[in-house]
Amino acid sequence: MICGGLSNVGEAIVMEPVIVRFFRWLKSSAGITILVTLVIAAYAAMDQGAYVIINILVTGGMWALMAMGLTLMFGVMNISNFAHGEYFMIGTLVAYYVFTPLHQHLESHPNHLLTLVAPVIAVFSAFVVGGMSGILTDRLVFYPLRKRSKENWLMNCFLLTLGISVILINAHQLIFGTQYKGIVRYWPLPPVSLFGVYISIDRLFASVLAIVTIAIFWVFMKYTKVGQALRAVSQDETGALMVGISVDNIQLLAMIMSCALAAMAGGSLLFMYPSYPTVGLEPLYNSWFVIIIVGFGNIAGAAAGGFMIALLQILTRVYVGEGWEYVIPVLLIALVLIVKPNGLFGSKVRGIWEK
Amino acid sequence: MKKFQDRIGLSMPGLLFGVFLLLLPWFPPFNKEYILRWLIAALIVGASAIAFDFSGGFIAVINFGFMGFFGLGAYTSALLAIRFHLSPWLTIFIGALSPAILGLLSGLVSLRLRGMMILCFTWFVGLALMGLATKLVFLTRGSLGLPCPTLYKTASNVPYYYTILGMMFVTYLVMKLVIQSHYGLAFRAIGQNMEAARTSGINPLKFRVVNFILACAFAGWIGGFYAHYYGVLTPDLMSTAKTTEVLVIAYIGGRGSLWGGAVAAVPFVFAMEVIRSVLSDMPGLNLIIYGLFLIFVMLYYPGGLAEGYRKIVAKLRVKEIAQH
């Protein structure tokens, strides 16, 4: 079910010229959506300047990572994770507490190499700690529930993730306080000029990181054994068990990947989102927004949707005003749900729903 | 035709609980004003949990924007009372209409979809309402807070206590009677197996929308009481954390029981307030306990209080039969 767009065996057999297939895809709702998005993005870029595009790439890439993690978790474990934003929060927190001491050390002992590498260390440790918190969550919460009973699984898991979210938010408040823990920038370097726009290295790094990660993720899911196992479990758990896939380990892996991606997004956006207890709400909202718009269980759609949501937010901020980001999406979602209830990238998720 | 007391699910423990709540404000330490305030907060959550369970426990639709509808009722009632100088007693009923209408609209859009989609959509609606309350400063004064007239002119909390107790009882009564009617049968059929319900000629959309409207209207009604009790409204009221609180109480009480939420709310919210005031130098600790409690209940006792009560009653029945 999460293979939407990743492996379309049926299409590969029909040998049509690429151009015909491309036009057929363009006529599907996915194609139309992406085309419209590109046109709007181009218009906004001409109207407001090319920095719009850069902002879309920076935040959109990160929302895409988060939405992909959510989709993966939903597909493989059937968990609708409402604590996903809290892993983003963990990422920002870890990156802050790794980067700040390094930064202070650098001020007294200048070292060019370390200046370049320190942010990467921070983001990487966010990634690692996010993954570890994923392991902890799975072993402490979801693993016991899996062993106990699968009855009413979707609902129970939703409530459990709510509980996890409450605990993590308040643990942050209790231990680290409510003040903003943020940094001005990662790299003390002048911005680079690209197509006549000045981009700070931080933003460039975040967008490149997002795009590279999406690419690696894609290759991983499509071509490696483990990726195939992940897809197999998401399609049919019993079937996967029968062909000798360790479903438990695969589910653990999905959890780790999902949490690590969210934490990495948090770590690399620290310069935009300072760490505080409820910083995760906006990323959570955005990634669920992506999933509702593109349809459940569609990783490729989630990746594209992240950028679309980022565009929508920037347009809202520029043309409607700050603070309306929570109002406008509802109208759009209502429209999408009326026209295409399965989401714009329409994938058929059955099975779990009927349980 | 069942007897009336059976239809409203009246039993000896239920009656005792009602009498207990009626007499509570007269016994120390509960006759202190600040403790009464906590009790009223608990009853507001309890009444909300009943309305929440009406859709969550029967048609399996989680209204994750519940407090958005609650707040819409509160703001409508407060604004009507301020702008048109109407009596708050009138406006809390008119105020319940606006969440009902919004419930109809959002129900028509989302209720033909599956559970998780509805959950997300109602969540977004709730957040949008919160966003509107924050941004429409000329109307709601945004996060400054909207002062509004109170129901009674006294400083005492006792009349408020009995009002919300009565409202909780009415909410329970109306919802229980609906559940006992043929509508309730359809709700349960949809909640248990939608395809089977559809095959037996039930239109899921119609029944779900009816259920949703009723739940939203009651949410708005209780919201109206909230507005005219505290006398000030902030958009914060509609936050997801508040919805989570109601949801958790409803689930600890036991889904599909209606009364579970009301019974769970009083000791639970009360205990939370006590913990919060005792551990005031450690903000957030009470909510961590709350989250842990939720996880433990969900992991080890997913049926909640209602399930425990059913088991005890069943055991007593078995003993009774064995004695005969």
XYZ file of N, CA, C and O in Angstrom, chain B residues 138-311:
696
model
N -10.899 42.263 15.793
C -11.974 43.245 15.971
C -13.202 42.611 16.599
O -14.002 43.272 17.240
N -13.348 41.288 16.422
C -14.526 40.600 16.945
C -14.232 39.937 18.286
O -15.003 40.063 19.237
N -13.104 39.243 18.350
C -12.852 38.388 19.511
C -11.775 38.927 20.441
O -11.482 38.311 21.448
N -11.166 40.041 20.097
C -10.031 40.595 20.833
C -8.846 39.649 20.880
O -7.920 39.852 21.669
N -8.853 38.634 20.021
C -7.691 37.744 19.881
C -7.221 37.184 21.195
O -8.014 36.829 22.066
N -5.904 37.128 21.357
C -5.361 36.484 22.548
C -5.417 37.397 23.774
O -5.004 36.988 24.854
N -5.912 38.633 23.615
C -6.109 39.483 24.787
C -7.197 38.927 25.689
O -7.219 39.175 26.893
N -8.115 38.210 25.113
C -9.212 37.634 25.896
C -10.460 38.482 25.765
O -10.406 39.711 25.749
N -11.588 37.790 25.616
C -12.874 38.466 25.444
C -13.650 38.401 26.752
O -14.070 37.334 27.172
N -13.813 39.540 27.448
C -14.616 39.485 28.677
C -16.095 39.369 28.326
O -16.563 40.014 27.382
N -16.812 38.556 29.057
C -18.240 38.416 28.765
C -19.032 38.316 30.068
O -18.479 37.960 31.105
N -20.329 38.652 30.000
C -21.148 38.644 31.224
C -21.301 37.238 31.793
O -21.253 36.254 31.058
N -21.458 37.172 33.095
C -21.602 35.860 33.736
C -23.078 35.536 33.948
O -23.946 36.405 33.861
N -23.340 34.278 34.233
C -24.717 33.810 34.387
C -25.354 34.372 35.652
O -26.504 34.783 35.656
N -24.596 34.352 36.750
C -25.142 34.838 38.019
C -24.371 36.061 38.473
O -23.221 36.255 38.083
N -25.012 36.836 39.324
C -24.340 38.047 39.785
C -23.539 37.806 41.066
O -22.889 38.695 41.572
N -23.620 36.600 41.617
C -22.938 36.358 42.885
C -21.500 35.931 42.656
O -21.131 35.520 41.550
N -20.695 36.029 43.695
C -19.313 35.572 43.623
C -19.217 34.100 44.008
O -18.166 33.497 43.851
N -20.316 33.566 44.533
C -20.293 32.177 44.985
C -20.284 31.231 43.786
O -20.841 31.521 42.725
N -19.645 30.071 43.960
C -19.577 29.102 42.873
C -20.699 28.080 42.937
O -20.874 27.313 42.003
N -21.450 28.077 44.041
C -22.439 27.009 44.227
C -23.508 26.994 43.130
O -23.785 25.933 42.571
N -24.129 28.161 42.773
C -25.136 28.081 41.708
C -24.566 27.570 40.390
O -25.234 26.803 39.676
N -23.314 27.954 40.083
C -22.683 27.459 38.859
C -22.519 25.950 38.922
O -22.713 25.236 37.946
N -22.153 25.479 40.120
C -21.940 24.039 40.281
C -23.215 23.280 39.926
O -23.201 22.335 39.139
N -24.352 23.760 40.474
C -25.594 23.040 40.203
C -26.028 23.210 38.758
O -26.623 22.314 38.173
N -25.720 24.383 38.150
C -26.081 24.563 36.741
C -25.346 23.566 35.861
O -25.958 22.878 35.040
N -24.033 23.473 36.041
C -23.284 22.569 35.155
C -23.635 21.122 35.470
O -23.691 20.280 34.571
N -23.944 20.847 36.724
C -24.373 19.484 37.056
C -25.665 19.149 36.320
O -25.809 18.077 35.728
N -26.600 20.116 36.342
C -27.855 19.910 35.616
C -27.616 19.756 34.124
O -28.209 18.893 33.471
N -26.694 20.582 33.578
C -26.419 20.498 32.138
C -25.802 19.163 31.788
O -26.111 18.563 30.755
N -24.926 18.682 32.679
C -24.313 17.380 32.432
C -25.388 16.302 32.423
O -25.402 15.427 31.558
N -26.312 16.414 33.364
C -27.370 15.426 33.459
C -28.254 15.472 32.211
O -28.599 14.430 31.636
N -28.610 16.686 31.759
C -29.456 16.812 30.562
C -28.732 16.234 29.350
O -29.328 15.513 28.546
N -27.420 16.556 29.242
C -26.639 16.014 28.118
C -26.718 14.495 28.125
O -26.996 13.857 27.103
N -26.482 13.934 29.307
C -26.517 12.476 29.418
C -27.885 11.942 29.036
O -28.010 10.995 28.254
N -28.935 12.577 29.566
C -30.297 12.094 29.370
C -30.664 12.101 27.892
O -31.139 11.090 27.346
N -30.422 13.254 27.235
C -30.788 13.370 25.822
C -30.033 12.328 25.006
O -30.606 11.605 24.184
N -28.724 12.226 25.271
C -27.924 11.322 24.446
C -28.304 9.878 24.710
O -28.369 9.069 23.792
N -28.571 9.568 25.968
C -28.947 8.190 26.290
C -30.268 7.832 25.614
O -30.411 6.738 25.056
N -31.234 8.785 25.619
C -32.524 8.500 24.998
C -32.364 8.308 23.495
O -33.012 7.434 22.908
N -31.483 9.127 22.896
C -31.255 8.947 21.456
C -30.625 7.584 21.194
O -31.016 6.874 20.264
N -29.665 7.225 22.058
C -28.992 5.936 21.856
C -29.985 4.788 22.003
O -29.882 3.771 21.321
N -30.963 4.950 22.891
C -31.929 3.875 23.085
C -32.972 3.813 21.971
O -33.686 2.826 21.859
N -33.071 4.857 21.175
C -34.066 4.846 20.099
C -33.522 4.072 18.905
O -32.424 3.542 18.945
N -34.313 3.999 17.834
C -33.823 3.261 16.663
C -32.655 3.977 16.011
O -31.861 3.367 15.312
N -32.514 5.271 16.273
C -31.337 5.987 15.785
C -30.074 5.402 16.421
O -29.064 5.182 15.758
N -30.179 5.150 17.738
C -29.026 4.605 18.455
C -28.611 3.261 17.895
O -27.428 2.953 17.778
N -29.616 2.477 17.526
C -29.326 1.159 16.942
C -28.529 1.336 15.649
O -27.532 0.649 15.405
N -28.969 2.311 14.852
C -28.260 2.569 13.592
C -26.845 3.064 13.871
O -25.889 2.644 13.209
N -26.698 3.939 14.870
C -25.357 4.441 15.211
C -24.428 3.287 15.536
O -23.309 3.203 15.051
N -24.933 2.394 16.386
C -24.075 1.289 16.813
C -23.726 0.380 15.646
O -22.603 -0.086 15.529
N -24.722 0.167 14.780
C -24.467 -0.686 13.612
C -23.372 -0.078 12.746
O -22.452 -0.767 12.299
N -23.441 1.241 12.556
C -22.425 1.913 11.736
C -21.067 1.825 12.419
O -20.045 1.552 11.783
N -21.060 2.022 13.738
C -19.793 2.005 14.456
C -19.134 0.646 14.427
O -17.912 0.541 14.380
N -19.946 -0.414 14.469
C -19.343 -1.745 14.522
C -18.908 -2.233 13.156
O -17.818 -2.744 12.994
N -19.764 -2.072 12.177
C -19.396 -2.527 10.842
C -20.186 -1.735 9.819
O -21.366 -1.968 9.599
N -19.488 -0.809 9.192
C -20.188 0.109 8.318
C -20.743 -0.585 7.088
O -21.865 -0.301 6.663
N -19.971 -1.524 6.539
C -20.443 -2.197 5.319
C -21.718 -2.974 5.602
O -22.682 -2.931 4.840
N -21.713 -3.698 6.744
C -22.892 -4.480 7.108
C -24.082 -3.563 7.320
O -25.205 -3.877 6.912
N -23.835 -2.406 7.959
C -24.931 -1.462 8.197
C -25.485 -0.960 6.880
O -26.702 -0.859 6.695
N -24.571 -0.674 5.950
C -25.005 -0.181 4.636
C -25.863 -1.229 3.939
O -26.880 -0.915 3.329
N -25.440 -2.501 4.068
C -26.179 -3.578 3.408
C -27.576 -3.712 4.000
O -28.504 -4.101 3.297
N -27.726 -3.412 5.299
C -29.065 -3.539 5.880
C -29.900 -2.287 5.654
O -30.909 -2.095 6.317
N -29.471 -1.442 4.752
C -30.315 -0.327 4.365
C -30.162 0.914 5.217
O -31.031 1.777 5.214
N -29.061 0.994 5.956
C -28.823 2.216 6.722
C -27.942 3.125 5.891
O -26.931 2.673 5.347
N -28.317 4.381 5.790
C -27.482 5.343 5.082
C -26.475 5.910 6.081
O -26.833 6.733 6.925
N -25.201 5.454 5.999
C -24.240 5.872 7.026
C -24.090 7.384 7.096
O -24.006 7.948 8.187
N -24.071 8.043 5.930
C -23.844 9.482 5.936
C -24.916 10.197 6.755
O -24.624 11.015 7.618
N -26.169 9.836 6.514
C -27.281 10.504 7.187
C -27.144 10.356 8.708
O -27.174 11.345 9.439
N -26.967 9.112 9.150
C -26.943 8.890 10.598
C -25.708 9.508 11.232
O -25.755 10.045 12.330
N -24.588 9.408 10.516
C -23.379 10.004 11.061
C -23.531 11.508 11.200
O -23.126 12.095 12.200
N -24.140 12.136 10.168
C -24.290 13.596 10.227
C -25.218 13.982 11.371
O -24.931 14.916 12.126
N -26.325 13.235 11.529
C -27.256 13.536 12.617
C -26.533 13.454 13.958
O -26.610 14.361 14.803
N -25.787 12.363 14.144
C -25.040 12.164 15.374
C -24.049 13.307 15.599
O -23.968 13.884 16.681
N -23.333 13.647 14.531
C -22.277 14.647 14.624
C -22.874 16.008 14.992
O -22.342 16.714 15.859
N -23.994 16.357 14.352
C -24.629 17.649 14.636
C -25.026 17.719 16.103
O -24.768 18.723 16.787
N -25.627 16.644 16.596
C -26.096 16.645 17.979
C -24.908 16.812 18.937
O -24.954 17.630 19.867
N -23.840 16.052 18.669
C -22.666 16.134 19.549
C -22.074 17.537 19.519
O -21.735 18.106 20.558
N -22.002 18.135 18.316
C -21.421 19.480 18.199
C -22.300 20.503 18.899
O -21.800 21.429 19.541
N -23.632 20.344 18.761
C -24.534 21.299 19.397
C -24.347 21.268 20.909
O -24.276 22.316 21.562
N -24.249 20.064 21.468
C -24.057 19.988 22.918
C -22.695 20.532 23.318
O -22.573 21.174 24.367
N -21.690 20.281 22.482
C -20.373 20.854 22.769
C -20.477 22.372 22.867
O -19.952 22.994 23.795
N -21.190 22.976 21.898
C -21.339 24.422 21.901
C -22.128 24.916 23.102
O -21.835 25.976 23.671
N -23.114 24.130 23.497
C -23.948 24.510 24.648
C -23.100 24.556 25.926
O -23.148 25.519 26.692
N -22.311 23.494 26.124
C -21.437 23.460 27.300
C -20.395 24.572 27.192
O -20.030 25.208 28.185
N -19.952 24.828 25.950
C -19.027 25.939 25.735
C -19.621 27.255 26.180
O -18.929 28.098 26.755
N -20.927 27.430 25.907
C -21.599 28.646 26.345
C -21.543 28.800 27.850
O -21.265 29.886 28.370
N -21.753 27.700 28.563
C -21.639 27.759 30.020
C -20.229 28.167 30.424
O -20.038 29.014 31.297
N -19.241 27.572 29.746
C -17.836 27.885 30.039
C -17.608 29.396 29.938
O -17.021 30.011 30.828
N -18.119 29.981 28.821
C -17.908 31.413 28.599
C -18.511 32.224 29.733
O -17.864 33.117 30.278
N -19.749 31.902 30.098
C -20.445 32.736 31.080
C -20.127 32.321 32.509
O -20.650 32.911 33.440
N -19.304 31.300 32.669
C -18.829 30.998 34.019
C -17.506 31.710 34.282
O -17.363 32.459 35.243
N -16.528 31.485 33.388
C -15.215 32.101 33.610
C -15.227 33.592 33.297
O -14.400 34.337 33.803
N -16.141 33.996 32.409
C -16.255 35.418 32.123
C -15.171 35.962 31.216
O -15.107 37.156 30.977
N -14.297 35.098 30.722
C -13.284 35.556 29.776
C -12.938 34.385 28.855
O -12.901 33.242 29.283
N -12.765 34.721 27.565
C -12.479 33.679 26.578
C -11.184 33.989 25.851
O -10.978 35.122 25.415
N -10.308 33.010 25.741
C -9.110 33.163 24.916
C -9.097 32.041 23.883
O -9.656 30.978 24.130
N -8.451 32.282 22.737
C -8.423 31.251 21.691
C -7.765 29.960 22.169
O -8.021 28.891 21.613
N -6.942 30.077 23.189
C -6.255 28.927 23.764
C -7.197 27.794 24.129
O -6.833 26.625 24.101
N -8.420 28.182 24.467
C -9.460 27.233 24.846
C -9.665 26.146 23.800
O -10.038 25.023 24.125
N -9.408 26.491 22.516
C -9.707 25.541 21.449
C -8.501 24.688 21.072
O -8.536 23.981 20.073
N -7.428 24.752 21.860
C -6.205 24.079 21.435
C -6.371 22.561 21.479
O -7.254 22.027 22.142
N -5.496 21.898 20.731
C -5.555 20.444 20.652
C -5.349 19.805 22.016
O -5.930 18.761 22.310
N -4.541 20.450 22.871
C -4.293 19.878 24.189
C -5.589 19.749 24.979
O -5.800 18.765 25.692
N -6.481 20.745 24.816
C -7.754 20.695 25.537
C -8.631 19.564 25.003
O -9.286 18.862 25.770
N -8.636 19.417 23.663
C -9.392 18.311 23.083
C -8.865 16.989 23.601
O -9.623 16.085 23.941
N -7.529 16.897 23.676
C -6.925 15.661 24.175
C -7.412 15.361 25.583
O -7.686 14.208 25.910
N -7.549 16.404 26.394
C -8.001 16.192 27.767
C -9.382 15.541 27.784
O -9.595 14.520 28.457
N -10.302 16.114 27.000
C -11.662 15.566 26.947
C -11.630 14.128 26.430
O -12.263 13.228 26.984
N -10.844 13.940 25.374
C -10.756 12.619 24.754
C -10.232 11.586 25.742
O -10.776 10.482 25.865
N -9.195 11.964 26.487
C -8.605 11.025 27.438
C -9.610 10.666 28.524
O -9.770 9.491 28.877
N -10.336 11.673 29.020
C -11.335 11.398 30.055
C -12.403 10.449 29.499
O -12.795 9.475 30.149
N -12.843 10.731 28.265
C -13.873 9.878 27.671
C -13.376 8.450 27.552
O -14.117 7.497 27.779
N -12.098 8.273 27.200
C -11.587 6.924 26.995
C -11.266 6.216 28.296
O -11.435 5.004 28.397
N -10.808 6.969 29.297
C -10.578 6.332 30.592
C -11.926 5.889 31.165
O -12.049 4.844 31.787
N -12.957 6.685 30.898
C -14.291 6.300 31.341
C -14.790 5.059 30.631
O -15.535 4.280 31.195
N -14.371 4.885 29.414
C -14.813 3.719 28.655
C -15.633 4.154 27.464
O -16.628 4.853 27.622
N -15.188 3.746 26.262
C -15.897 4.222 25.079
C -17.233 3.495 24.936
O -17.386 2.346 25.309
N -18.208 4.225 24.427
C -19.510 3.630 24.200
C -20.334 3.454 25.450
O -21.260 2.657 25.481
N -19.998 4.185 26.524
C -20.783 4.033 27.750
C -21.544 5.298 28.110
O -22.466 5.250 28.902
N -21.149 6.429 27.544
C -21.666 7.759 27.881
C -21.346 8.162 29.331
O -20.710 9.170 29.560
N -21.776 7.357 30.314
C -21.576 7.791 31.697
C -20.127 7.718 32.130
O -19.720 8.407 33.064
N -19.328 6.864 31.454
C -17.953 6.654 31.883
C -17.175 7.955 31.994
O -16.490 8.197 32.985
N -17.333 8.809 30.966
C -16.602 10.063 30.969
C -16.957 10.926 32.168
O -16.090 11.496 32.824
N -18.274 10.982 32.477
C -18.727 11.811 33.593
C -18.157 11.299 34.908
O -17.717 12.077 35.757
N -18.129 9.972 35.062
C -17.627 9.409 36.315
C -16.120 9.587 36.413
O -15.591 9.910 37.472
N -15.427 9.406 35.284
C -13.966 9.520 35.317
C -13.529 10.960 35.557
O -12.514 11.204 36.208
N -14.315 11.910 35.036
C -13.864 13.304 35.061
C -13.684 13.827 36.474
O -12.684 14.475 36.775
N -14.655 13.547 37.344
C -14.632 14.192 38.655
C -13.366 13.835 39.443
O -12.604 14.734 39.803
N -13.081 12.543 39.691
C -11.851 12.274 40.436
C -10.597 12.635 39.652
O -9.620 13.122 40.232
N -10.632 12.428 38.332
C -9.405 12.569 37.557
C -8.982 14.026 37.420
O -7.843 14.383 37.743
N -9.899 14.874 36.966
C -9.553 16.288 36.807
C -9.224 16.887 38.172
O -8.289 17.679 38.317
N -9.974 16.446 39.180
C -9.718 16.925 40.531
C -8.299 16.562 40.970
O -7.543 17.416 41.443
N -7.936 15.302 40.762
C -6.597 14.853 41.141
C -5.526 15.641 40.391
O -4.510 16.041 40.961
N -5.801 15.903 39.095
C -4.841 16.663 38.291
C -4.625 18.053 38.872
O -3.498 18.541 38.967
N -5.729 18.690 39.265
C -5.616 20.038 39.826
C -4.832 20.007 41.138
O -4.007 20.877 41.403
N -5.096 18.984 41.964
C -4.373 18.874 43.228
C -2.889 18.699 42.964
O -2.051 19.411 43.533
N -2.559 17.785 42.044
C -1.146 17.555 41.731
C -0.509 18.838 41.227
O 0.594 19.205 41.613
N -1.257 19.544 40.377
C -0.671 20.752 39.802
C -0.386 21.788 40.877
O 0.650 22.447 40.866
N -1.320 21.925 41.848
C -1.085 22.960 42.856
C -0.023 22.521 43.863
O 0.691 23.350 44.401
N 0.086 21.200 44.103
C 1.116 20.735 45.031
C 2.496 20.870 44.397
O 3.449 21.309 45.030
N 2.589 20.478 43.128
C 3.891 20.501 42.452
C 4.013 21.733 41.568
O 4.413 21.639 40.423
N 3.664 22.893 42.123
C 3.635 24.071 41.262
C 5.032 24.500 40.832
O 5.182 25.234 39.865
N 6.070 24.037 41.550
C 7.417 24.418 41.123
C 7.944 23.496 40.016
O 9.041 23.692 39.518
N 7.159 22.467 39.670
C 7.577 21.597 38.570
C 6.494 21.599 37.498
O 5.701 20.663 37.401
N 6.423 22.650 36.686
C 5.358 22.723 35.689
C 5.481 21.585 34.683
O 6.590 21.232 34.273
N 4.357 21.028 34.322
C 4.380 19.974 33.320
C 4.373 18.587 33.901
O 4.010 17.634 33.221
N 4.754 18.461 35.193
C 4.827 17.111 35.763
C 3.452 16.472 35.818
O 3.306 15.272 35.545
N 2.417 17.279 36.139
C 1.087 16.690 36.222
C 0.650 16.139 34.868
O 0.029 15.087 34.792
N 1.043 16.830 33.796
C 0.649 16.350 32.477
C 1.454 15.124 32.061
O 0.979 14.297 31.287
N 2.676 14.996 32.587
C 3.449 13.782 32.287
C 2.764 12.584 32.932
O 2.594 11.534 32.309
N 2.327 12.773 34.190
C 1.606 11.702 34.868
C 0.355 11.330 34.068
O 0.038 10.160 33.876
N -0.297 12.358 33.588
C -1.515 12.213 32.793
C -1.245 11.368 31.531
O -1.947 10.411 31.233
N -0.151 11.705 30.836
C 0.202 10.950 29.641
C 0.539 9.509 29.968
O 0.111 8.583 29.273
N 1.298 9.314 31.047
C 1.664 7.956 31.444
C 0.409 7.149 31.772
O 0.283 5.984 31.389
N -0.506 7.808 32.472
C -1.747 7.147 32.853
C -2.505 6.711 31.604
O -2.988 5.581 31.512
N -2.577 7.613 30.634
C -3.275 7.283 29.386
C -2.644 6.067 28.725
O -3.331 5.134 28.305
N -1.294 6.060 28.666
C -0.617 4.954 27.994
C -0.882 3.650 28.738
O -1.180 2.616 28.126
N -0.827 3.692 30.070
C -1.050 2.462 30.828
C -2.476 1.957 30.662
O -2.684 0.748 30.468
N -3.433 2.878 30.690
C -4.826 2.442 30.506
C -5.004 1.813 29.137
O -5.593 0.744 28.993
N -4.440 2.482 28.114
C -4.618 1.968 26.761
C -3.914 0.631 26.566
O -4.394 -0.246 25.865
N -2.749 0.466 27.223
C -2.001 -0.782 27.035
C -2.633 -1.928 27.809
O -2.741 -3.040 27.305
N -3.027 -1.668 29.035
C -3.397 -2.783 29.898
C -4.879 -2.841 30.234
O -5.357 -3.846 30.723
N -5.606 -1.770 30.008
C -7.026 -1.827 30.318
C -7.834 -0.992 29.342
O -8.474 0.001 29.719
N -7.804 -1.371 28.047
C -8.388 -0.496 27.030
C -9.886 -0.270 27.173
O -10.421 0.649 26.575
N -10.579 -1.084 27.973
C -12.023 -0.889 28.114
C -12.400 0.261 29.024
O -13.535 0.714 29.015
N -11.464 0.701 29.846
C -11.751 1.806 30.744
C -12.633 1.418 31.918
O -12.866 0.240 32.191
N -13.138 2.463 32.602
C -13.963 2.245 33.789
C -15.208 1.428 33.491
O -15.581 0.545 34.265
N -15.866 1.733 32.366
C -17.133 1.088 32.053
C -16.954 -0.419 31.951
O -17.780 -1.202 32.426
N -15.830 -0.822 31.360
C -15.523 -2.251 31.210
C -15.390 -2.899 32.595
O -15.947 -3.972 32.858
N -14.667 -2.219 33.490
C -14.492 -2.748 34.846
C -15.831 -2.901 35.552
O -16.107 -3.928 36.174
N -16.684 -1.879 35.373
C -18.009 -1.920 36.014
C -18.823 -3.088 35.480
O -19.429 -3.844 36.248
N -18.778 -3.256 34.160
C -19.535 -4.363 33.548
C -19.073 -5.691 34.107
O -19.872 -6.574 34.401
N -17.753 -5.846 34.259
C -17.214 -7.117 34.754
C -17.685 -7.388 36.176
O -18.068 -8.505 36.512
